[in-house]
PDB file of N, CA and C in Angstrom:
ATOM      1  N   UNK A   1      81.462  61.003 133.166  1.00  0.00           N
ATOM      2  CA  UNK A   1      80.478  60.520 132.216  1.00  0.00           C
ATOM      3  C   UNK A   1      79.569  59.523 132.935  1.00  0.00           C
ATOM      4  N   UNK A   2      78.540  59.546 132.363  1.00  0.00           N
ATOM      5  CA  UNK A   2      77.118  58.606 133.141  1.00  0.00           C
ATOM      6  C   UNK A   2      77.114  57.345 132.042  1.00  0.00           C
ATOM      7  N   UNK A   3      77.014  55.966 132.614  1.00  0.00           N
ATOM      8  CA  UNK A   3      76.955  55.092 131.438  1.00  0.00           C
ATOM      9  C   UNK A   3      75.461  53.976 131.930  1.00  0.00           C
ATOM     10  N   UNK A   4      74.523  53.651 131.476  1.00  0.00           N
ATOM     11  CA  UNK A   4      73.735  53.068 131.801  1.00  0.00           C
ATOM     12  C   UNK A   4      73.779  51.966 131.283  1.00  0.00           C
ATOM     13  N   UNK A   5      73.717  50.617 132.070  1.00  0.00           N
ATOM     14  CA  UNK A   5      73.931  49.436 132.171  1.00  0.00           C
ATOM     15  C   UNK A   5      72.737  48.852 131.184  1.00  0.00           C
ATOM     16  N   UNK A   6      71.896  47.464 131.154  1.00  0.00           N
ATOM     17  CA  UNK A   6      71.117  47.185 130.059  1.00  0.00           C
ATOM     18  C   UNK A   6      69.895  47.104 130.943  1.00  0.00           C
ATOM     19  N   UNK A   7      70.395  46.964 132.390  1.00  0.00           N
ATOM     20  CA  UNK A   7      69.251  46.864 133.890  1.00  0.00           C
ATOM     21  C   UNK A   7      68.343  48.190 133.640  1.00  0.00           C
ATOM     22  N   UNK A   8      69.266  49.361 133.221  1.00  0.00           N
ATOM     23  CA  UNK A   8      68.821  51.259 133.718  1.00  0.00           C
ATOM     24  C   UNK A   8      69.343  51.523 134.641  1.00  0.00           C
ATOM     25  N   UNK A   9      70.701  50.237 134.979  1.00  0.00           N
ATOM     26  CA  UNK A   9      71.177  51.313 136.494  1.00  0.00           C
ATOM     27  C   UNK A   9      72.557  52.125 135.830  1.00  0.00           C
ATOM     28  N   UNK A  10      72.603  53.131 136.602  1.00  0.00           N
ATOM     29  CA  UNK A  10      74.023  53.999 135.718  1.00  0.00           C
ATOM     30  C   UNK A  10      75.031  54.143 136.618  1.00  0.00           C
ATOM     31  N   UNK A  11      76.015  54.476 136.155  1.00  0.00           N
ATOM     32  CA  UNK A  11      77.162  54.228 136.448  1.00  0.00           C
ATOM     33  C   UNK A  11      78.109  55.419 136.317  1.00  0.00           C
ATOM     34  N   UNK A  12      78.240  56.657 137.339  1.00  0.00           N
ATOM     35  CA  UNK A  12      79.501  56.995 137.074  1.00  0.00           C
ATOM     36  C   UNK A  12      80.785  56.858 136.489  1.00  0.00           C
ATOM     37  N   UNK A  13      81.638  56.979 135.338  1.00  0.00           N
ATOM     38  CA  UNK A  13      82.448  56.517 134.892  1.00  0.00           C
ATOM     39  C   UNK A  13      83.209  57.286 134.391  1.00  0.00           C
ATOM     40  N   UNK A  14      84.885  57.288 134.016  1.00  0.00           N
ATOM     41  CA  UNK A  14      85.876  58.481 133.580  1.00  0.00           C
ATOM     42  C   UNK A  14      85.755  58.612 132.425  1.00  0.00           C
ATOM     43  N   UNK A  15      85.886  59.077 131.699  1.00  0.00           N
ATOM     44  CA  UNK A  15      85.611  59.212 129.764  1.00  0.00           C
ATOM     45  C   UNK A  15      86.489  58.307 129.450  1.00  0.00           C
ATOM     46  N   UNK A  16      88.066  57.880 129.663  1.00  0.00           N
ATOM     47  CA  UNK A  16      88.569  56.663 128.900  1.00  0.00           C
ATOM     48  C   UNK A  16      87.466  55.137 129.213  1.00  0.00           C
ATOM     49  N   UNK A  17      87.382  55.215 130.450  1.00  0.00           N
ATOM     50  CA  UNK A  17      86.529  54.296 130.634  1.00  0.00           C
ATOM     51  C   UNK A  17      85.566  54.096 129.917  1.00  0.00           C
ATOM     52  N   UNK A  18      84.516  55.115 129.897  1.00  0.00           N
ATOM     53  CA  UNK A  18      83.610  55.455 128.919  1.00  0.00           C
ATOM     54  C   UNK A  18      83.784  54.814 127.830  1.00  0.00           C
ATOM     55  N   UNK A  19      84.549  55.182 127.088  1.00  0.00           N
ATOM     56  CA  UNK A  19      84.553  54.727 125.521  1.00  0.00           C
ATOM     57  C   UNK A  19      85.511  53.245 125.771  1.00  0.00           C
ATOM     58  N   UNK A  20      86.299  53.093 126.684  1.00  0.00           N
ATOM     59  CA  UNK A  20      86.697  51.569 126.354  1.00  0.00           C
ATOM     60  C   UNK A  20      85.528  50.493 126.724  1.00  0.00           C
ATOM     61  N   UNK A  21      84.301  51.149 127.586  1.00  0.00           N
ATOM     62  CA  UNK A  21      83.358  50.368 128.257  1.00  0.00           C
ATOM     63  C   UNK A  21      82.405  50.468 126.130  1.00  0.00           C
ATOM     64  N   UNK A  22      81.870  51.635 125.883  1.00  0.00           N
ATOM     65  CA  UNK A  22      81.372  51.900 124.355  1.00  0.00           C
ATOM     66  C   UNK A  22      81.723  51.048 123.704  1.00  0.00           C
ATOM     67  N   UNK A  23      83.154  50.711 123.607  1.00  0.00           N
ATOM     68  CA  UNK A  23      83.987  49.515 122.624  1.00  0.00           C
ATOM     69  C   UNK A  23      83.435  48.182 122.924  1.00  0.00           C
ATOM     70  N   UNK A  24      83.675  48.063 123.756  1.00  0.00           N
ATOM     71  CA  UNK A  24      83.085  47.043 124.275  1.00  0.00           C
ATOM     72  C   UNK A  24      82.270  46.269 123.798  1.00  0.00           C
ATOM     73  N   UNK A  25      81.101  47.710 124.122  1.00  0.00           N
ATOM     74  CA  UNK A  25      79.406  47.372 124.384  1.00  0.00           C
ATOM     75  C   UNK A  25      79.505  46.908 122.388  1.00  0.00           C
ATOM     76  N   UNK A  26      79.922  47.371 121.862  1.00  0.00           N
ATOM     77  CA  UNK A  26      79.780  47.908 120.511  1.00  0.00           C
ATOM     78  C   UNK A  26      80.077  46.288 120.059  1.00  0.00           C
ATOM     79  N   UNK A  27      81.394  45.438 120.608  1.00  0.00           N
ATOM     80  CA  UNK A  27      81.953  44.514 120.154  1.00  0.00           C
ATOM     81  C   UNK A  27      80.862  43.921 120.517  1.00  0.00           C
ATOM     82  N   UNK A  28      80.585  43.344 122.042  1.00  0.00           N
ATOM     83  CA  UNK A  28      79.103  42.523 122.504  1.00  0.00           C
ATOM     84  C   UNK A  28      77.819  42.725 121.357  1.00  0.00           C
ATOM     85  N   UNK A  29      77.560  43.433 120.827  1.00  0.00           N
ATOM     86  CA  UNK A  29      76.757  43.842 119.948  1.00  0.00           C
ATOM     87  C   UNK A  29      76.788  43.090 118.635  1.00  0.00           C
ATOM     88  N   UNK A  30      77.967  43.528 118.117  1.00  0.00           N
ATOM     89  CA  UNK A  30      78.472  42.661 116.808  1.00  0.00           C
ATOM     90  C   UNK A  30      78.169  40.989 116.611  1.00  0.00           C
ATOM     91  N   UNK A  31      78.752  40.397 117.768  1.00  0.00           N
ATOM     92  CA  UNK A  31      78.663  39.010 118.788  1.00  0.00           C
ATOM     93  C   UNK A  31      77.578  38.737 118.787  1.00  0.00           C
ATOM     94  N   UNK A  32      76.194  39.405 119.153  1.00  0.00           N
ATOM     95  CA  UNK A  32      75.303  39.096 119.467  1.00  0.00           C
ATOM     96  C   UNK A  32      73.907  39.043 118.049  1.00  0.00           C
ATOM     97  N   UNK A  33      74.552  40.049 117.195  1.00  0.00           N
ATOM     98  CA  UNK A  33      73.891  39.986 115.498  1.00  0.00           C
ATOM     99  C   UNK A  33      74.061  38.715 115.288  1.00  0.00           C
ATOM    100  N   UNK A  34      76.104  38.357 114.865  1.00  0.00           N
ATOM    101  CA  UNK A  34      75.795  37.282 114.693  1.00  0.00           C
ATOM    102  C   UNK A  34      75.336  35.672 115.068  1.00  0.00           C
ATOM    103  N   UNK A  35      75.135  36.065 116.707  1.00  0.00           N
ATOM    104  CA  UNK A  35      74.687  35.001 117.239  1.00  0.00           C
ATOM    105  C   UNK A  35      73.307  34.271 117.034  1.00  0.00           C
ATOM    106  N   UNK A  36      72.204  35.620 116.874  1.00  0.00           N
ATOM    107  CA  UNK A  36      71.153  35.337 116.320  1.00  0.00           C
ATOM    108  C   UNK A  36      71.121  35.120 114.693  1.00  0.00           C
ATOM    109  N   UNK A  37      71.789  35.055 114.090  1.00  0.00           N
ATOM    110  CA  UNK A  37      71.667  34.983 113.040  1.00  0.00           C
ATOM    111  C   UNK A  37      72.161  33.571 113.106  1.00  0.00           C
ATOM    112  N   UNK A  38      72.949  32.885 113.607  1.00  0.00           N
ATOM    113  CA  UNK A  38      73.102  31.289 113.878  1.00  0.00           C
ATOM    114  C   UNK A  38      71.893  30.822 114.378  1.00  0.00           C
ATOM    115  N   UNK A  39      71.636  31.381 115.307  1.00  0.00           N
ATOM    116  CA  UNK A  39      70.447  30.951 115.912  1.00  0.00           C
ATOM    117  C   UNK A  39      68.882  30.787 115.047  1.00  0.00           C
ATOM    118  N   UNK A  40      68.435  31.793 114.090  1.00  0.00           N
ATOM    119  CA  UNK A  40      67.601  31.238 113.172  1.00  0.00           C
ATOM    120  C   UNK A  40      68.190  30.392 112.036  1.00  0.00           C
ATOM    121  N   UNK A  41      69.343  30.321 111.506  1.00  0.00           N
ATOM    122  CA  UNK A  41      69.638  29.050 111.047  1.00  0.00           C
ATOM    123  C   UNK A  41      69.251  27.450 111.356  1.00  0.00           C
ATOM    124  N   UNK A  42      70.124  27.430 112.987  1.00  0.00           N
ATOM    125  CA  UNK A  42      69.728  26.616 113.885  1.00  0.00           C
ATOM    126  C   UNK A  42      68.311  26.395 113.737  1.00  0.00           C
ATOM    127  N   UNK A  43      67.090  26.995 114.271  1.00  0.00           N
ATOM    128  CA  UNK A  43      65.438  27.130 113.973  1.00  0.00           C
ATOM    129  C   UNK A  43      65.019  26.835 112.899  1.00  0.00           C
ATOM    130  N   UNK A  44      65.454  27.238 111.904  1.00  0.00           N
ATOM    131  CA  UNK A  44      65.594  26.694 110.195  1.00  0.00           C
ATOM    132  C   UNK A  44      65.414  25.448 110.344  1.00  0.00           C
ATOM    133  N   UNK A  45      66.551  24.859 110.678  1.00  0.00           N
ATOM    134  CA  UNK A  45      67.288  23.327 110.203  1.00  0.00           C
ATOM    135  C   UNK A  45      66.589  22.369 110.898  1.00  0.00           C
ATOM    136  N   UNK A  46      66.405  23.223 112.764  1.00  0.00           N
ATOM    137  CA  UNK A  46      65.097  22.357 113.552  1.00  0.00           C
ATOM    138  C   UNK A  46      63.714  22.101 113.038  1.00  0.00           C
ATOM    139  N   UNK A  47      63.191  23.190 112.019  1.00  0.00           N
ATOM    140  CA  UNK A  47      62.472  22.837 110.909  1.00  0.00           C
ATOM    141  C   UNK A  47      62.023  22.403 110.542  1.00  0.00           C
ATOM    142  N   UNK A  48      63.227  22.068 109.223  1.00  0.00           N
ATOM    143  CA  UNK A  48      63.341  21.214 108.410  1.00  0.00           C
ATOM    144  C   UNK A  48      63.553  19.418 108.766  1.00  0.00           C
ATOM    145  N   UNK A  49      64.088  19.572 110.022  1.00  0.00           N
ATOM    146  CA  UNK A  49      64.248  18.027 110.583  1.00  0.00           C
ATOM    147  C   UNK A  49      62.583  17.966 111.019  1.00  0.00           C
ATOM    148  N   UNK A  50      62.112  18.468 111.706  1.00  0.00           N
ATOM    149  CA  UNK A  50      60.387  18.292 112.173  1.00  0.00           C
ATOM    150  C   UNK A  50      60.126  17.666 110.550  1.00  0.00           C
ATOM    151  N   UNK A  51      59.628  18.543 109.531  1.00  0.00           N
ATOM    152  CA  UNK A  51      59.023  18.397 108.535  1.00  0.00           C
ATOM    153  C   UNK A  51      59.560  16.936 107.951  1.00  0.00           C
ATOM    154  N   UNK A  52      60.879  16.552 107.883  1.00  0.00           N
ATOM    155  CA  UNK A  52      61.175  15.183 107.388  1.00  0.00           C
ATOM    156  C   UNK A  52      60.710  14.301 108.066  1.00  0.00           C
ATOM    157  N   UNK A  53      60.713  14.584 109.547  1.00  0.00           N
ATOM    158  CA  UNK A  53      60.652  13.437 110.234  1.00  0.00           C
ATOM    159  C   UNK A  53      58.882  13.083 110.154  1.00  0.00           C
ATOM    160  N   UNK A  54      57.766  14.364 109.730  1.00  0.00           N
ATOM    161  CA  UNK A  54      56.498  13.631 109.575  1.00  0.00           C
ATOM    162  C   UNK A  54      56.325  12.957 108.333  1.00  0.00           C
ATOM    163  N   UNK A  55      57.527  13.078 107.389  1.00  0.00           N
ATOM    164  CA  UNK A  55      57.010  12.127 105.936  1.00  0.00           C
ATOM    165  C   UNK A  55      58.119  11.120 105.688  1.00  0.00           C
ATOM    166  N   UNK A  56      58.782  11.139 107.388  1.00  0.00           N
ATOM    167  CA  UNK A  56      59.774   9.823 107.035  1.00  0.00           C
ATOM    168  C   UNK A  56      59.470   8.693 106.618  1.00  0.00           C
ATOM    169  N   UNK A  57      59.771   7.662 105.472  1.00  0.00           N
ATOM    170  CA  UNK A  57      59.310   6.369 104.902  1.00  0.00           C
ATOM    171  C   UNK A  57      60.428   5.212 105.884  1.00  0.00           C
ATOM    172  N   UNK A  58      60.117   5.080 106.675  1.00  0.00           N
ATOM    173  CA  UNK A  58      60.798   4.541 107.713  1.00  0.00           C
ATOM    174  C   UNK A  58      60.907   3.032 107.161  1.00  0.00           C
ATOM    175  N   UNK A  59      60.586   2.494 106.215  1.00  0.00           N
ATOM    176  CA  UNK A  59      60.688   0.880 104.938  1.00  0.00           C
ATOM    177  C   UNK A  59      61.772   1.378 105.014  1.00  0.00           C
ATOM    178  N   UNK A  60      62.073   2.708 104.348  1.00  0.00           N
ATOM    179  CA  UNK A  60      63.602   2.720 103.195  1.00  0.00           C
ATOM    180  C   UNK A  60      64.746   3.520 104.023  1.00  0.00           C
ATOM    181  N   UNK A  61      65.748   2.387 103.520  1.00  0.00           N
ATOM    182  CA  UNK A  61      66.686   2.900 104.322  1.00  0.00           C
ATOM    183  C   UNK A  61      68.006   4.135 103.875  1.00  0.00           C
ATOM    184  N   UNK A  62      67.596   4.440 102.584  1.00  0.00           N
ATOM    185  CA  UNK A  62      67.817   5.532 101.923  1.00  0.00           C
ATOM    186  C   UNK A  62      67.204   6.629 103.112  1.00  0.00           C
ATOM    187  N   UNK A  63      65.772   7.195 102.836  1.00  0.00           N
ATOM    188  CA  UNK A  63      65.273   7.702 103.825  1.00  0.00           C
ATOM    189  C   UNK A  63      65.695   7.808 104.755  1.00  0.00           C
ATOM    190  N   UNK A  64      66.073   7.207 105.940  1.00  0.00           N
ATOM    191  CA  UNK A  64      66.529   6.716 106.991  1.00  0.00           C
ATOM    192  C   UNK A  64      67.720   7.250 107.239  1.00  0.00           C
ATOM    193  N   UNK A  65      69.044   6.856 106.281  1.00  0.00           N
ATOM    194  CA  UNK A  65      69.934   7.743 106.377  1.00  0.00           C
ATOM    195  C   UNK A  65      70.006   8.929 105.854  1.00  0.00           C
ATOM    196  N   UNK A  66      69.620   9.298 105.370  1.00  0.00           N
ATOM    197  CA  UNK A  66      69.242  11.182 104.562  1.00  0.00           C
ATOM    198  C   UNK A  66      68.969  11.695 105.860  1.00  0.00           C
ATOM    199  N   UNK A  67      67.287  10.926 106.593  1.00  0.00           N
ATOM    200  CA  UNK A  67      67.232  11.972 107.932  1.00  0.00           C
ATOM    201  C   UNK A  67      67.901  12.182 109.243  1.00  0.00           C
ATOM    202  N   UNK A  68      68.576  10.800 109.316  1.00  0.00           N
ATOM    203  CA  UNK A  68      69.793  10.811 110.267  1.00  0.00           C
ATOM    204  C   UNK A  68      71.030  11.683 109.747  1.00  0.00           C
ATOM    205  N   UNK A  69      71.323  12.115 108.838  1.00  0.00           N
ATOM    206  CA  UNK A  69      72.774  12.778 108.601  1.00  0.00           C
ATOM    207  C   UNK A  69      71.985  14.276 108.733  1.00  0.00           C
ATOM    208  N   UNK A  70      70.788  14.754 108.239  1.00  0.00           N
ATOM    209  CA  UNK A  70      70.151  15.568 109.098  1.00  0.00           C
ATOM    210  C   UNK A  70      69.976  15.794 110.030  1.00  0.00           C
ATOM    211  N   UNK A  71      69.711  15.109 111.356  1.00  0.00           N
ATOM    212  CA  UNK A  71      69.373  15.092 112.340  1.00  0.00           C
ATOM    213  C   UNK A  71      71.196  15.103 112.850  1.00  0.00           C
ATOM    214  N   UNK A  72      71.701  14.563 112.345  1.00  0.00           N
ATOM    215  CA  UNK A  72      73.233  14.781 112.651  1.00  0.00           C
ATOM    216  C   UNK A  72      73.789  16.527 112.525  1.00  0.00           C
ATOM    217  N   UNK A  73      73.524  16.942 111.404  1.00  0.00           N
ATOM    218  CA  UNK A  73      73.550  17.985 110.876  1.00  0.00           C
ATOM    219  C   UNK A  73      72.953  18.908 111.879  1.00  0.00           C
ATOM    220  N   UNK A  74      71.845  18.762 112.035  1.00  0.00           N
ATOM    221  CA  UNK A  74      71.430  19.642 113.274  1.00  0.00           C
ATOM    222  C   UNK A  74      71.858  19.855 114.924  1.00  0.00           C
ATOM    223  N   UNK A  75      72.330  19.056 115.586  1.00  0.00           N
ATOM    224  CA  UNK A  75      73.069  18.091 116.496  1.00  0.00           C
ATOM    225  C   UNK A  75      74.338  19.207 116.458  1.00  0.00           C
ATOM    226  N   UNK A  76      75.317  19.189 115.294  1.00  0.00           N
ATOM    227  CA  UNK A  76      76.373  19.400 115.253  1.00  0.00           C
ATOM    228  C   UNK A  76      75.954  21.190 115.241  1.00  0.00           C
ATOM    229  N   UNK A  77      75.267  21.627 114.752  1.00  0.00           N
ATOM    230  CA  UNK A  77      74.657  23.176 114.610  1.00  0.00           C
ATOM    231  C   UNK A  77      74.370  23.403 115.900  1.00  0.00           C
ATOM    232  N   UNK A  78      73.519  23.022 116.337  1.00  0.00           N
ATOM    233  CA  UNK A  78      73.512  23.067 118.018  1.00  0.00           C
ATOM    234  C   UNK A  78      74.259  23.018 118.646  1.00  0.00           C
ATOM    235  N   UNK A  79      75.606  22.224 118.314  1.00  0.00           N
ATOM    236  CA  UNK A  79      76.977  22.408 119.541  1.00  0.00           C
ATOM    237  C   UNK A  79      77.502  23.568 119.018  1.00  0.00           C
ATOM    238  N   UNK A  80      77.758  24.275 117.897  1.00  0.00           N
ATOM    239  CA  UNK A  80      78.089  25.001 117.278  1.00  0.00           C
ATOM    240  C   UNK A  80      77.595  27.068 117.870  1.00  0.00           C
ATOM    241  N   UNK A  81      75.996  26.685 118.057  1.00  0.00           N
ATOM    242  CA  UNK A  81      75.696  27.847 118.562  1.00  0.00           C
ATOM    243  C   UNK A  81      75.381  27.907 120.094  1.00  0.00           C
ATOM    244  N   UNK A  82      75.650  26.720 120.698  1.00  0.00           N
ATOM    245  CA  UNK A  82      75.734  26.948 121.998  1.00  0.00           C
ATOM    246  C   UNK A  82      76.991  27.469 122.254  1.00  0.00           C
ATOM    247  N   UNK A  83      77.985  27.047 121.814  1.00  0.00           N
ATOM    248  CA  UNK A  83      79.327  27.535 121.737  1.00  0.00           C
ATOM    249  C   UNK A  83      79.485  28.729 121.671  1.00  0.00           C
ATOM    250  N   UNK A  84      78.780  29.788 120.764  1.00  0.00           N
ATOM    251  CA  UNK A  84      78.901  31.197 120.944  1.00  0.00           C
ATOM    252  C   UNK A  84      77.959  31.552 121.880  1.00  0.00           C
ATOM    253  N   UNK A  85      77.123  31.066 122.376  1.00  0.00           N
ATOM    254  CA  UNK A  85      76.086  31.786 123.208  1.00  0.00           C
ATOM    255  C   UNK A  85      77.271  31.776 124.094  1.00  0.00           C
ATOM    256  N   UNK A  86      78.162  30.508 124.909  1.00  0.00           N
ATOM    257  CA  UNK A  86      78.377  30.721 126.260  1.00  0.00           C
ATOM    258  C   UNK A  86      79.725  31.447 125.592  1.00  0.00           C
ATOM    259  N   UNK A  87      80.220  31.755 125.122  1.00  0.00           N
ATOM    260  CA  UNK A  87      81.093  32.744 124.662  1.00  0.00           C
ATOM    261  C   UNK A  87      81.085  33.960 124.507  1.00  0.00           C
ATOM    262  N   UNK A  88      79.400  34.430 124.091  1.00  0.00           N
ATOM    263  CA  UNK A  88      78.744  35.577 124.418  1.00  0.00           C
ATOM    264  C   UNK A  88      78.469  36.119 125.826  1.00  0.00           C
ATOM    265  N   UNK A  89      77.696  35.024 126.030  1.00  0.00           N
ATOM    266  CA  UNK A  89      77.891  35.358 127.786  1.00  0.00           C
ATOM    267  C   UNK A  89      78.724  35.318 128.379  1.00  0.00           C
ATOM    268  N   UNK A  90      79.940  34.621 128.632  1.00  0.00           N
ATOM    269  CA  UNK A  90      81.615  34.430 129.217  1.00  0.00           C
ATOM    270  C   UNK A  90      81.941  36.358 129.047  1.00  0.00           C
ATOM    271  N   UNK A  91      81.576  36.923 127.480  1.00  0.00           N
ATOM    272  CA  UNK A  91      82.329  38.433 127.277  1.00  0.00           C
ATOM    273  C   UNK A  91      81.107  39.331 128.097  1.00  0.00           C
ATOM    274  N   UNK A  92      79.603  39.488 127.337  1.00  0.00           N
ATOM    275  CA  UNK A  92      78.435  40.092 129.212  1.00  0.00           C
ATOM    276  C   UNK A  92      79.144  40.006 130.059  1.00  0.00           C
ATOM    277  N   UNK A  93      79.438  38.958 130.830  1.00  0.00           N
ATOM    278  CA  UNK A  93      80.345  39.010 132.485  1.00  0.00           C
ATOM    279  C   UNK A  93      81.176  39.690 132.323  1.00  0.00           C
ATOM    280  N   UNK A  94      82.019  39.547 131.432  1.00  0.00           N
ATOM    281  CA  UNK A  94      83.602  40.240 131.792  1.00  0.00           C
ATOM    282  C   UNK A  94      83.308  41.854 131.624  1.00  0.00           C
ATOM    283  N   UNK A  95      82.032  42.033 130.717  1.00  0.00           N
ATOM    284  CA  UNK A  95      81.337  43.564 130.756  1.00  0.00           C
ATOM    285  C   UNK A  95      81.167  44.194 132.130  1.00  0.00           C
ATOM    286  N   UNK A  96      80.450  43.227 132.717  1.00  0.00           N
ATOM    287  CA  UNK A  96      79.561  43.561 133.478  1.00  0.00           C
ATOM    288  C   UNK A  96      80.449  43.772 134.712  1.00  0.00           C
ATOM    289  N   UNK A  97      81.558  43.132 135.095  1.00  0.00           N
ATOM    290  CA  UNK A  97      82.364  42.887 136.154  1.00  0.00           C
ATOM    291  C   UNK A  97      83.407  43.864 136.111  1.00  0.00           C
ATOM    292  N   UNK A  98      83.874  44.636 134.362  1.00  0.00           N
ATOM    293  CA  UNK A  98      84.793  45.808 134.060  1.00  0.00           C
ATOM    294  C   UNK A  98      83.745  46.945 134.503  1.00  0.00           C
ATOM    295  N   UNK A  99      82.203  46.995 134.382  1.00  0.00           N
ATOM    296  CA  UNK A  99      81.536  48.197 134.207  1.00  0.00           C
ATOM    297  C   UNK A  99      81.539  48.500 136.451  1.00  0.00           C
ATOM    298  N   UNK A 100      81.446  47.203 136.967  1.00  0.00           N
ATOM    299  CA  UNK A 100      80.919  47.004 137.943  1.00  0.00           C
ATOM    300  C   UNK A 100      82.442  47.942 138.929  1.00  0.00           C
ATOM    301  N   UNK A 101      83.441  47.790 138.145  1.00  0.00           N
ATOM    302  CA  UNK A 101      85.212  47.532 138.829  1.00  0.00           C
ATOM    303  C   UNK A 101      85.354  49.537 138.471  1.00  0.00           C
ATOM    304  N   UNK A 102      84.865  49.793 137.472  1.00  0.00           N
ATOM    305  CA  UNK A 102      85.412  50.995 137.205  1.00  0.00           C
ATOM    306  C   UNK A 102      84.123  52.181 137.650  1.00  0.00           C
ATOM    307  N   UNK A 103      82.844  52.015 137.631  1.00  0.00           N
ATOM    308  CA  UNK A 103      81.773  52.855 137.696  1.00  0.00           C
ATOM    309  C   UNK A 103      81.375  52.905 138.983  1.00  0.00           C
ATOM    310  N   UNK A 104      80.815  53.931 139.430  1.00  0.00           N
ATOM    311  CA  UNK A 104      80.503  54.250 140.910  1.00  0.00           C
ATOM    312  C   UNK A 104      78.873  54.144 140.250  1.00  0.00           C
ATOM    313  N   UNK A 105      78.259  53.444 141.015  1.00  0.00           N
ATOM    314  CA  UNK A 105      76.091  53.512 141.222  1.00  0.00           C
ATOM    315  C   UNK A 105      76.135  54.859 141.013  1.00  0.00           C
ATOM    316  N   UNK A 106      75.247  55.015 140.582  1.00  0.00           N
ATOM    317  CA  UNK A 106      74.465  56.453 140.767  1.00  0.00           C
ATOM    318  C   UNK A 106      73.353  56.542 141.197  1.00  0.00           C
ATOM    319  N   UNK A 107      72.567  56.860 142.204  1.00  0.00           N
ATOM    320  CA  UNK A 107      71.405  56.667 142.574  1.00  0.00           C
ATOM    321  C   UNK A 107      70.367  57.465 142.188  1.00  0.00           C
TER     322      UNK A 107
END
């Protein structure tokens, strides 16, 4: 079986391989929906902190803390989806290094 990488380079490969490499690709996939889908959350919330912060009433300290537990809020979302990105990428490598271990180039 021929399996083409995300480059266009292909890869000779045995049919179990094949479909455990398919599984894979399929799981990376799943991973990666919902990664972007954190990720415009994240963009959302970066937002919504922009927009407070141009009508912050910086007198009141009500204000003040509302946009800091926001700005907290966002902070903590950001450690949150960096966390799957390099988790996303950590499983790419281990793709890329199973596709690299089992597939012969094809030129």
């Amino acid at each position: 079986m021929v399996y083409r990488d995300a480059s266009g380079r292909t890869y000779r490969v045995s049919n179990s391989d094949y479909y455990r490499l398919s599984s894979m690709k399929s799981a990376l996939l799943l991973k990666q929906s919902g990664m972007n889908v954190e990720e415009d959350r994240l963009k959302s919330l970066a937002k919504e902190v922009d927009r407070a912060r141009a009508t912050l009433d910086r007198y009141s300290q009500y204000s003040v803390d509302a946009f800091n537990r926001k700005v907290n809020q966002l902070n903590s979302m950001n450690s949150q989806v960096q966390s799957l990105v390099d988790d996303y990428n950590r499983d790419v490598d281990a793709f890329n290094r199973e596709l690299e271990r089992v597939g012969t180039p094809s030129y």
